[in-house]
Amino acid sequence: MRRTTVISVAVAVIALAGTAAAQSPTAAPPAPAATPAPAPAAAPPPPKPPATETTPANIRLIAGNCLVCHSESASAAGGMPILAGQDAKVIAAAFREFRDGKRHGTIMPRISKGYDDGVVDAVSAYLSKTK
Amino acid sequence: MTQFSRRRVLQGGAAIAAAGLFMPNIARGASPKVVVIGGGFGGATAARHLRLADPGIEVTLVERTKTYQTCPFSNLVLGGMKTMDQITHTYDRLPSRGIKVAHGEVVAVDADKRTVRFADGATLPYDRLLLSPGVDLRYDGLPGYSEAAAEKMPHAWKAGPQTMLLKKQLEAMPDGGTVIIVAPDNPFRCPPGPYERAAMIAHYLKNNKPKSKVLILDAKDRFSKQGLFEQAWAAEYPGMIQWIGKQDGGKAKSVDAAAMTVETEFGKEKGAVINVIPPQKAGKLALTAGVAAESGWCPVDFETFESKLIKGIHVVGDACVAAPMPKSATAATAQARVAAYAIADMLRDRKPGAPSLSNTCYSMISPDYGISITGVYNAFPDGLKEVGGGVTPMNASKDDHKLEATYAYAWYAGVTYEAFA
């Protein structure tokens, strides 16, 4: 019951975060305007980031995926970092480092490839407000 | 506590009633009722999230048995790394989450009247029904195999007595014998499972019967995490595990439980222990409800996991067609959350959005050696697509394999906590 209340609050907070995220074109990749046309021999560009909805409902679903392993019970069993209640900036920075190859990991470097910056920020904000 | 949603629910019910689909209970002013059938990972997780999504929803979880042995980590029981007790869970704590638990066997679903009927004749009404039927074994899928043959050649593909039977057979076999694993073609529950099982059996044999071998006879030419498994088998159990794919004659044509042989196109292989993992289909409940297609599996809409065959019934987990997501516990829980929040939305006459799902499957090679596959999936109009993820890199360090083994335990603790605790 208490948990439900907390989550309702979190959802409300994320509704704001989601709105903020929606105002910037986060689903689109960084504008390639400054990049010169690739030479014919150049390697193909990395695949376009996926269009993931940043609605509060979808951010809650994605956070739900994170929380399977990053929960208190999981952490007790395997030294996994607990994400609920962590600083959103810390979560987002770690996630980006995994995704961008700047931090060693096991499964996170792979999973993180599936999420763009807008999603990362919104999910991190959600997790930070989750108890 | 349901006041906030009552009006929306009424509107939703009115809209649905206007569409002529059913006369909902919610139109009579009661709480919306969702019945969840199947208390595995999909069903139990869905029940939890239905209550989190809207405490005004009356959620009843229907399950035949009082205890649940998880398929995840059941291979570790074979390897001696876990006991059956450690992978056994109950539904005792679910009522404290506001979930009603009903033990019984559902024998009929009336999708028009929106009721389910139990074997004893009792009925339960629903506004939306969520099924997590799991898989049934297709005993007709391999000549010579049958429910009776499974008592001599266990499938152990549903954790429980079959797991213990296989374990006892391994303990009774002589050193120097061959354990044969007959692996099925796709799709089937837990794609890496047969190959993790080979490692776990080899783990037991290495410590107890080191002259023995494991032979995998496979109905397909490739398998999940193949390179990683082959590398890991060679590292941890050199010379002990042999895999023969379909193109090399590995497909079983028939089995003979009396002779303890498996026939392939190259003749008969005799095993001291034979583990037959037969082809599979959606659990019988899917057939009962009429949501299984000719393929044996259940087509669903990926925004809601509502059946494409019968409205008002949602199907999650191994029984549904959700490729490229594998049939795994993690996938079932991700689908369960999508379905749960979608159902809450639909009961309030709100349209669910396009969801993101993910999957993680760890496989244990030895106590200090884990490998994994992950995937991130988005729902597009033409289906689910993988947008991220991948397998453990080849030649990962010993430290990383050890970490993955540790994380496998963390995953198990987390996924079972979410479903059952």
XYZ file of C-alpha atoms in Angstrom:
552
model
C 0.000 0.000 0.000
C 2.741 2.376 0.979
C 4.717 1.250 -2.010
C 1.822 2.026 -4.284
C 1.595 5.535 -2.944
C 5.273 6.106 -3.444
C 5.071 4.852 -6.982
C 2.128 7.091 -7.736
C 4.238 10.003 -6.616
C 7.093 8.776 -8.733
C 4.823 8.533 -11.718
C 3.742 12.115 -11.192
C 7.338 13.242 -10.998
C 8.203 11.341 -14.108
C 5.280 12.850 -15.876
C 7.167 16.100 -15.491
C 10.452 14.567 -16.480
C 8.800 12.998 -19.476
C 7.369 16.338 -20.503
C 10.758 17.967 -20.202
C 12.330 15.209 -22.224
C 9.660 15.492 -24.856
C 10.530 19.132 -25.405
C 13.941 18.257 -26.692
C 14.251 16.027 -29.721
C 15.769 13.262 -27.640
C 14.460 10.452 -29.761
C 16.435 11.708 -32.728
C 20.190 11.197 -33.020
C 22.461 14.229 -32.697
C 22.126 16.404 -35.794
C 24.683 15.230 -38.321
C 24.880 18.653 -39.979
C 28.487 19.235 -38.973
C 29.573 15.857 -40.249
C 30.913 15.878 -43.790
C 29.487 13.365 -46.214
C 31.303 10.070 -45.644
C 33.850 9.008 -48.198
C 32.805 5.944 -50.189
C 35.369 3.773 -48.417
C 34.347 4.909 -44.921
C 32.782 2.433 -42.532
C 28.988 2.574 -42.440
C 27.608 4.939 -39.807
C 26.425 3.360 -36.564
C 22.782 2.320 -36.684
C 20.268 5.009 -35.863
C 19.175 5.025 -32.236
C 15.798 3.379 -31.813
C 12.683 5.452 -31.366
C 11.692 4.615 -27.818
C 8.666 6.324 -26.332
C 9.460 8.529 -23.337
C 5.906 8.506 -22.042
C 5.645 8.017 -18.271
C 4.091 4.619 -18.910
C 6.997 3.411 -20.991
C 9.618 4.887 -18.672
C 7.986 2.959 -15.819
C 8.178 -0.231 -17.899
C 11.849 0.279 -18.689
C 12.624 1.029 -15.045
C 10.773 -2.174 -14.200
C 13.239 -4.062 -16.362
C 16.178 -2.437 -14.509
C 14.708 -3.203 -11.103
C 14.585 -6.977 -11.618
C 18.347 -7.180 -11.052
C 18.962 -3.840 -9.383
C 16.687 -4.479 -6.420
C 17.478 -4.901 -2.757
C 16.902 -8.634 -2.874
C 19.072 -9.059 -5.959
C 21.761 -6.860 -4.527
C 21.884 -8.933 -1.363
C 22.448 -12.031 -3.479
C 25.020 -10.672 -5.866
C 26.498 -7.326 -4.959
C 24.466 -5.568 -7.635
C 24.130 -1.787 -7.232
C 20.713 -0.741 -5.953
C 19.272 1.881 -8.262
C 16.138 2.934 -6.404
C 16.726 6.248 -4.648
C 20.125 6.890 -6.247
C 20.999 10.283 -7.638
C 19.557 10.496 -11.142
C 22.686 12.158 -12.526
C 24.871 9.367 -11.163
C 22.689 6.678 -12.685
C 22.515 8.428 -16.041
C 26.265 9.085 -16.160
C 27.123 5.463 -15.397
C 24.661 4.270 -17.982
C 26.111 6.543 -20.673
C 29.628 5.414 -19.823
C 28.609 1.803 -20.328
C 26.860 2.629 -23.565
C 29.670 4.748 -24.930
C 32.377 2.207 -24.119
C 33.994 4.293 -21.386
C 33.263 1.907 -18.555
C 33.897 -1.804 -18.297
C 30.919 -3.999 -17.552
C 29.399 -7.387 -18.230
C 25.845 -7.060 -19.479
C 25.320 -3.307 -19.125
C 27.454 -2.316 -22.146
C 25.142 -4.496 -24.250
C 21.803 -3.539 -22.713
C 22.648 0.166 -22.764
C 22.924 0.133 -26.573
C 19.146 -0.069 -26.679
C 18.442 3.325 -25.087
C 19.025 6.884 -26.206
C 19.780 9.900 -23.993
C 16.180 10.990 -23.527
C 15.234 7.567 -22.234
C 18.325 7.340 -20.042
C 17.553 10.647 -18.347
C 13.885 9.881 -17.835
C 14.495 6.364 -16.498
C 17.254 7.640 -14.209
C 14.902 10.295 -12.839
C 12.225 7.660 -12.287
C 14.629 5.329 -10.484
C 15.910 8.120 -8.258
C 12.348 8.728 -7.068
C 11.579 5.071 -6.540
C 11.735 3.570 -3.093
C -9.224 4.095 -2.307
C -10.812 3.333 -5.648
C -12.704 6.575 -5.925
C -10.146 8.198 -8.156
C -10.575 5.572 -10.792
C -14.227 4.695 -10.439
C -15.493 7.262 -12.891
C -12.943 6.439 -15.511
C -13.665 2.788 -15.063
C -17.351 3.467 -15.526
C -16.628 5.355 -18.710
C -14.422 2.543 -19.907
C -17.017 -0.038 -19.079
C -19.695 1.967 -20.808
C -17.601 2.304 -23.922
C -16.906 -1.394 -24.051
C -20.505 -2.265 -23.314
C -21.581 0.104 -26.070
C -19.363 -1.829 -28.419
C -21.508 -4.805 -27.602
C -18.682 -6.917 -26.333
C -19.848 -7.714 -22.851
C -21.827 -6.563 -19.860
C -19.066 -5.701 -17.501
C -19.264 -6.089 -13.762
C -17.752 -2.673 -13.539
C -20.914 -1.242 -15.053
C -22.717 -2.525 -12.011
C -20.397 -0.532 -9.814
C -18.069 -3.261 -8.577
C -14.302 -3.087 -8.838
C -12.965 -4.219 -12.194
C -11.963 -7.861 -12.025
C -8.877 -9.304 -13.599
C -8.315 -13.030 -13.390
C -4.770 -14.241 -13.945
C -4.363 -17.932 -14.655
C -0.972 -19.569 -14.307
C 1.287 -18.878 -11.351
C 4.658 -18.994 -13.066
C 6.854 -15.964 -13.623
C 4.474 -14.369 -16.126
C 1.294 -14.786 -14.103
C 2.654 -13.995 -10.654
C 4.513 -10.917 -11.900
C 1.458 -9.704 -13.790
C -0.715 -10.071 -10.685
C 1.716 -7.931 -8.699
C 1.847 -5.178 -11.290
C -1.893 -5.120 -11.849
C -2.240 -4.185 -8.184
C 0.573 -1.640 -8.439
C -1.001 -0.143 -11.548
C -4.371 0.272 -9.868
C -5.191 -0.925 -6.343
C -8.825 -0.609 -7.358
C -8.535 -3.676 -9.563
C -9.591 -6.949 -7.979
C -6.891 -9.425 -8.964
C -7.272 -13.171 -8.583
C -4.357 -15.453 -9.396
C -5.463 -18.973 -10.269
C -2.894 -21.730 -10.031
C -3.208 -25.514 -9.902
C -0.393 -26.182 -7.461
C 0.509 -24.789 -4.052
C 4.217 -24.665 -4.757
C 6.216 -23.673 -7.797
C 9.605 -25.020 -8.805
C 11.377 -22.676 -11.159
C 12.790 -23.882 -14.440
C 15.533 -21.270 -14.066
C 18.242 -22.809 -11.880
C 16.717 -26.306 -12.179
C 19.814 -27.226 -14.188
C 21.826 -26.124 -11.160
C 19.995 -28.747 -9.128
C 21.303 -31.333 -11.605
C 24.792 -29.910 -11.214
C 24.591 -30.059 -7.431
C 24.826 -26.282 -7.072
C 21.263 -25.767 -5.807
C 18.746 -27.907 -3.975
C 15.149 -28.390 -5.013
C 14.077 -26.523 -1.881
C 16.081 -23.505 -2.992
C 14.158 -23.257 -6.249
C 10.742 -23.920 -4.695
C 8.419 -20.978 -4.117
C 4.930 -20.567 -2.705
C 2.094 -18.118 -3.191
C 1.753 -17.482 0.538
C 2.910 -13.881 0.432
C 0.764 -12.760 -2.481
C -2.358 -11.955 -0.405
C -0.337 -9.308 1.440
C -0.003 -7.591 -1.931
C -3.747 -7.564 -2.316
C -3.806 -10.542 -4.664
C -6.428 -13.218 -4.134
C -4.992 -16.667 -4.744
C -7.282 -19.462 -5.897
C -5.921 -22.975 -6.270
C -7.806 -25.010 -8.813
C -7.869 -26.229 -12.365
C -9.636 -24.117 -14.968
C -11.433 -26.355 -17.456
C -13.349 -23.796 -19.499
C -13.243 -20.143 -20.484
C -16.393 -18.421 -21.722
C -15.093 -15.383 -23.561
C -18.614 -14.084 -24.298
C -19.882 -14.212 -20.738
C -16.388 -13.470 -19.450
C -16.224 -16.252 -16.924
C -13.820 -19.077 -16.218
C -15.016 -22.419 -14.908
C -13.130 -24.673 -12.541
C -13.058 -28.471 -12.550
C -15.417 -28.489 -9.544
C -17.993 -26.403 -11.442
C -17.339 -23.115 -9.665
C -17.064 -20.063 -11.898
C -15.199 -16.798 -11.653
C -16.172 -13.685 -13.609
C -13.615 -11.377 -15.191
C -13.476 -8.096 -17.040
C -10.094 -9.013 -18.466
C -8.363 -12.360 -18.367
C -4.604 -12.786 -18.367
C -3.156 -16.201 -19.153
C 0.366 -17.364 -18.518
C -0.052 -20.983 -19.623
C 3.607 -21.920 -20.010
C 4.373 -24.835 -22.286
C 3.135 -28.347 -22.794
C 5.337 -31.065 -24.180
C 4.413 -32.460 -27.550
C 4.734 -36.135 -26.863
C 3.573 -36.737 -30.431
C 6.547 -34.753 -31.726
C 9.092 -37.560 -31.431
C 8.252 -41.196 -32.291
C 8.726 -43.488 -29.322
C 8.394 -40.704 -26.769
C 5.354 -40.510 -24.507
C 4.334 -39.586 -21.007
C 5.191 -43.157 -19.994
C 8.557 -43.017 -21.775
C 9.315 -39.806 -19.871
C 9.470 -41.902 -16.696
C 12.503 -43.671 -18.184
C 13.831 -40.826 -20.345
C 12.939 -37.716 -18.362
C 12.430 -34.414 -20.127
C 12.973 -32.433 -16.927
C 11.702 -29.442 -18.906
C 9.194 -28.613 -16.213
C 11.012 -28.347 -12.933
C 9.880 -30.703 -10.190
C 9.656 -34.499 -10.037
C 11.103 -34.794 -13.533
C 14.181 -32.832 -12.443
C 14.636 -35.131 -9.460
C 14.186 -38.204 -11.648
C 16.951 -37.078 -13.982
C 19.166 -36.218 -11.021
C 18.651 -39.666 -9.487
C 19.445 -41.320 -12.803
C 22.700 -39.361 -13.034
C 23.576 -40.445 -9.510
C 22.807 -44.094 -10.323
C 24.635 -44.346 -13.653
C 28.041 -46.030 -13.878
C 31.222 -44.055 -14.402
C 32.111 -44.157 -18.077
C 28.530 -44.005 -19.321
C 27.129 -41.548 -21.807
C 24.410 -39.067 -20.948
C 22.433 -38.192 -24.060
C 20.513 -34.921 -24.288
C 18.012 -34.826 -27.140
C 17.471 -31.147 -27.999
C 14.470 -29.875 -29.971
C 14.126 -27.535 -32.915
C 13.015 -23.913 -32.357
C 10.866 -22.502 -30.871
C 11.015 -23.949 -27.381
C 11.216 -22.852 -23.757
C 14.628 -21.571 -22.669
C 16.755 -21.676 -25.847
C 20.100 -21.899 -23.972
C 18.692 -24.448 -21.502
C 19.838 -27.729 -23.095
C 23.396 -26.417 -23.380
C 23.525 -25.075 -19.839
C 22.189 -28.468 -18.805
C 25.051 -30.187 -20.638
C 27.486 -28.058 -18.636
C 25.734 -28.705 -15.331
C 25.605 -32.462 -15.949
C 29.285 -32.374 -16.937
C 29.956 -30.471 -13.723
C 28.388 -33.279 -11.727
C 30.138 -35.977 -13.756
C 33.554 -34.303 -13.578
C 33.401 -34.410 -9.805
C 31.794 -37.820 -9.457
C 32.115 -39.911 -12.627
C 34.964 -38.363 -14.590
C 35.124 -41.033 -17.300
C 31.572 -40.257 -18.397
C 30.508 -38.116 -21.321
C 27.633 -35.909 -22.432
C 26.329 -36.221 -25.987
C 23.866 -33.652 -27.327
C 21.825 -34.796 -30.304
C 20.251 -31.678 -31.758
C 17.373 -31.169 -34.184
C 18.863 -27.858 -35.342
C 22.095 -26.572 -36.807
C 22.712 -23.658 -34.506
C 21.853 -22.825 -30.931
C 21.760 -19.899 -28.538
C 25.146 -18.554 -27.389
C 26.739 -21.407 -29.362
C 30.274 -20.030 -29.609
C 30.279 -19.110 -25.940
C 29.008 -22.494 -24.866
C 31.541 -24.349 -26.995
C 34.345 -22.198 -25.630
C 33.133 -22.683 -22.065
C 32.650 -26.459 -22.394
C 36.197 -26.794 -23.736
C 37.583 -24.678 -20.921
C 35.711 -26.252 -18.014
C 34.998 -29.785 -19.216
C 37.564 -30.618 -21.895
C 36.597 -33.642 -23.972
C 33.445 -34.324 -21.988
C 30.698 -32.663 -24.069
C 30.003 -33.457 -27.707
C 27.345 -31.671 -29.736
C 26.006 -33.068 -33.015
C 23.814 -30.730 -35.034
C 21.148 -31.615 -37.546
C 23.387 -31.334 -40.592
C 25.746 -33.885 -39.068
C 22.933 -36.316 -38.347
C 22.112 -35.162 -34.818
C 18.351 -34.971 -35.258
C 16.605 -37.746 -33.343
C 14.253 -39.756 -35.564
C 12.865 -41.822 -32.716
C 13.638 -42.984 -29.203
C 13.259 -46.382 -27.559
C 12.746 -46.150 -23.817
C 13.026 -49.933 -23.284
C 16.319 -50.224 -25.156
C 17.516 -46.793 -23.928
C 18.481 -45.738 -27.431
C 18.052 -42.700 -29.655
C 17.842 -43.306 -33.393
C 19.417 -40.802 -35.774
C 20.041 -41.165 -39.492
C 23.404 -42.717 -38.640
C 22.064 -45.425 -36.383
C 21.230 -45.881 -32.755
C 23.019 -44.259 -29.840
C 22.782 -45.967 -26.493
C 22.759 -43.862 -23.353
C 23.226 -44.664 -19.679
C 20.890 -41.723 -19.093
C 18.769 -40.131 -21.789
C 17.215 -36.700 -21.336
C 14.662 -36.110 -24.072
C 13.595 -32.501 -24.481
C 10.683 -32.863 -26.888
C 9.098 -30.202 -29.097
C 6.656 -27.943 -27.260
C 3.498 -25.894 -27.637
C 1.543 -23.436 -25.528
C 0.176 -24.911 -22.303
C -3.197 -26.647 -22.426
C -4.879 -23.640 -20.867
C -4.257 -21.740 -24.123
C -6.137 -24.414 -26.010
C -8.929 -24.398 -23.427
C -9.323 -20.646 -23.860
C -9.089 -20.830 -27.643
C -6.128 -18.468 -27.908
C -3.659 -20.927 -29.449
C -3.202 -20.762 -33.216
C -2.554 -23.748 -35.467
C 1.157 -23.410 -34.731
C 0.383 -24.362 -31.133
C 1.418 -20.916 -29.869
C -0.577 -17.768 -29.079
C -0.405 -14.715 -31.343
C -0.727 -11.443 -29.408
C -0.708 -7.698 -29.886
C 2.571 -6.361 -28.507
C 1.224 -3.158 -26.998
C -1.134 -5.051 -24.713
C -0.337 -8.756 -25.100
C -4.021 -9.196 -25.848
C -4.769 -12.270 -27.914
C -5.179 -11.680 -31.616
C -7.763 -14.456 -31.614
C -10.035 -13.565 -28.676
C -10.563 -10.067 -27.293
C -10.424 -9.568 -23.560
C -7.846 -12.321 -23.069
C -4.158 -11.496 -22.708
C -1.366 -14.058 -23.011
C 2.170 -13.635 -21.695
C 5.223 -15.809 -21.270
C 6.434 -18.876 -23.102
C 3.000 -19.549 -24.635
C 2.827 -16.353 -26.676
C 4.495 -15.609 -29.982
C 6.907 -12.792 -29.167
C 9.929 -13.515 -31.345
C 12.612 -12.211 -31.374
C 12.147 -12.334 -27.585
C 13.128 -15.777 -26.338
C 10.826 -17.921 -24.229
C 12.428 -17.103 -20.900
C 11.430 -16.129 -17.377
C 12.785 -12.602 -17.765
C 10.921 -12.140 -21.025
C 7.745 -13.395 -19.354
C 8.081 -10.839 -16.567
C 8.705 -7.987 -19.021
C 5.633 -9.050 -20.987
C 3.676 -9.381 -17.742
C 4.399 -5.777 -16.813
C 3.402 -4.547 -20.269
C 0.169 -6.539 -20.094
C -0.604 -5.469 -16.521
C -0.263 -1.741 -17.158
C -2.045 -2.062 -20.496
C -4.952 -3.829 -18.814
C -5.146 -1.111 -16.174
C -5.211 1.459 -18.983
C -7.853 -0.400 -20.947
C -10.070 -0.724 -17.881
C -9.883 3.065 -17.589
C -10.532 3.525 -21.286
C -7.021 4.804 -21.914
C -4.967 3.714 -24.860
C -1.700 1.983 -23.949
C 1.441 3.222 -25.695
C 4.183 1.374 -27.542
C 6.193 -0.467 -24.898
C 9.864 -1.281 -24.488
C 10.716 -4.752 -23.249
C 13.941 -6.463 -22.375
C 15.332 -9.866 -21.650
C 18.329 -11.243 -19.809
C 19.223 -14.945 -19.729
C 22.184 -16.137 -17.751
C 23.590 -19.610 -18.263
C 25.809 -21.249 -15.691
C 28.771 -23.263 -16.871
C 30.334 -23.868 -13.456
C 30.100 -22.134 -10.072
C 32.520 -19.448 -11.250
C 31.641 -19.272 -14.908
C 28.541 -17.545 -16.242
C 27.559 -16.328 -19.697
C 24.564 -14.291 -20.770
C 22.410 -13.019 -23.560
C 20.463 -9.776 -23.327
C 18.037 -8.019 -25.594
C 16.091 -4.761 -25.663
C 12.925 -4.882 -27.737
C 10.588 -2.159 -28.914
C 7.094 -2.745 -30.240
C 6.693 -1.482 -33.801
C 3.533 -1.723 -35.894
C 4.992 -4.736 -37.677
C 6.157 -6.510 -34.537
C 8.811 -6.579 -31.855
C 12.286 -5.574 -32.916
C 15.551 -5.950 -31.090
C 17.137 -2.514 -30.652
C 19.957 -3.373 -28.274
C 21.595 -6.175 -26.383
C 23.911 -9.011 -27.295
C 25.815 -11.932 -25.855
C 28.857 -12.075 -23.574
C 31.888 -11.233 -25.704
C 33.966 -14.211 -26.785
C 37.188 -14.530 -24.797
C 35.846 -12.512 -21.878
C 38.146 -12.602 -18.853
C 37.851 -15.127 -16.040
C 36.889 -12.262 -13.761
C 34.023 -11.297 -16.042
C 32.751 -14.868 -16.253
C 32.876 -15.024 -12.480
C 30.983 -11.750 -12.225
C 28.342 -13.057 -14.607
C 27.931 -16.120 -12.413
C 27.458 -13.812 -9.425
C 24.978 -11.704 -11.329
C 23.069 -14.816 -12.321
C 22.389 -15.400 -8.636
C 21.386 -11.760 -8.238
C 19.036 -12.066 -11.201
C 17.444 -15.165 -9.710
C 16.928 -13.475 -6.365
C 15.415 -10.436 -8.038
C 13.122 -12.168 -10.482
C 11.757 -14.577 -7.881
C 11.329 -11.783 -5.357
C 9.279 -9.776 -7.811
C 7.063 -12.734 -8.626
C 6.668 -14.537 -5.315
C 7.898 -12.489 -2.367
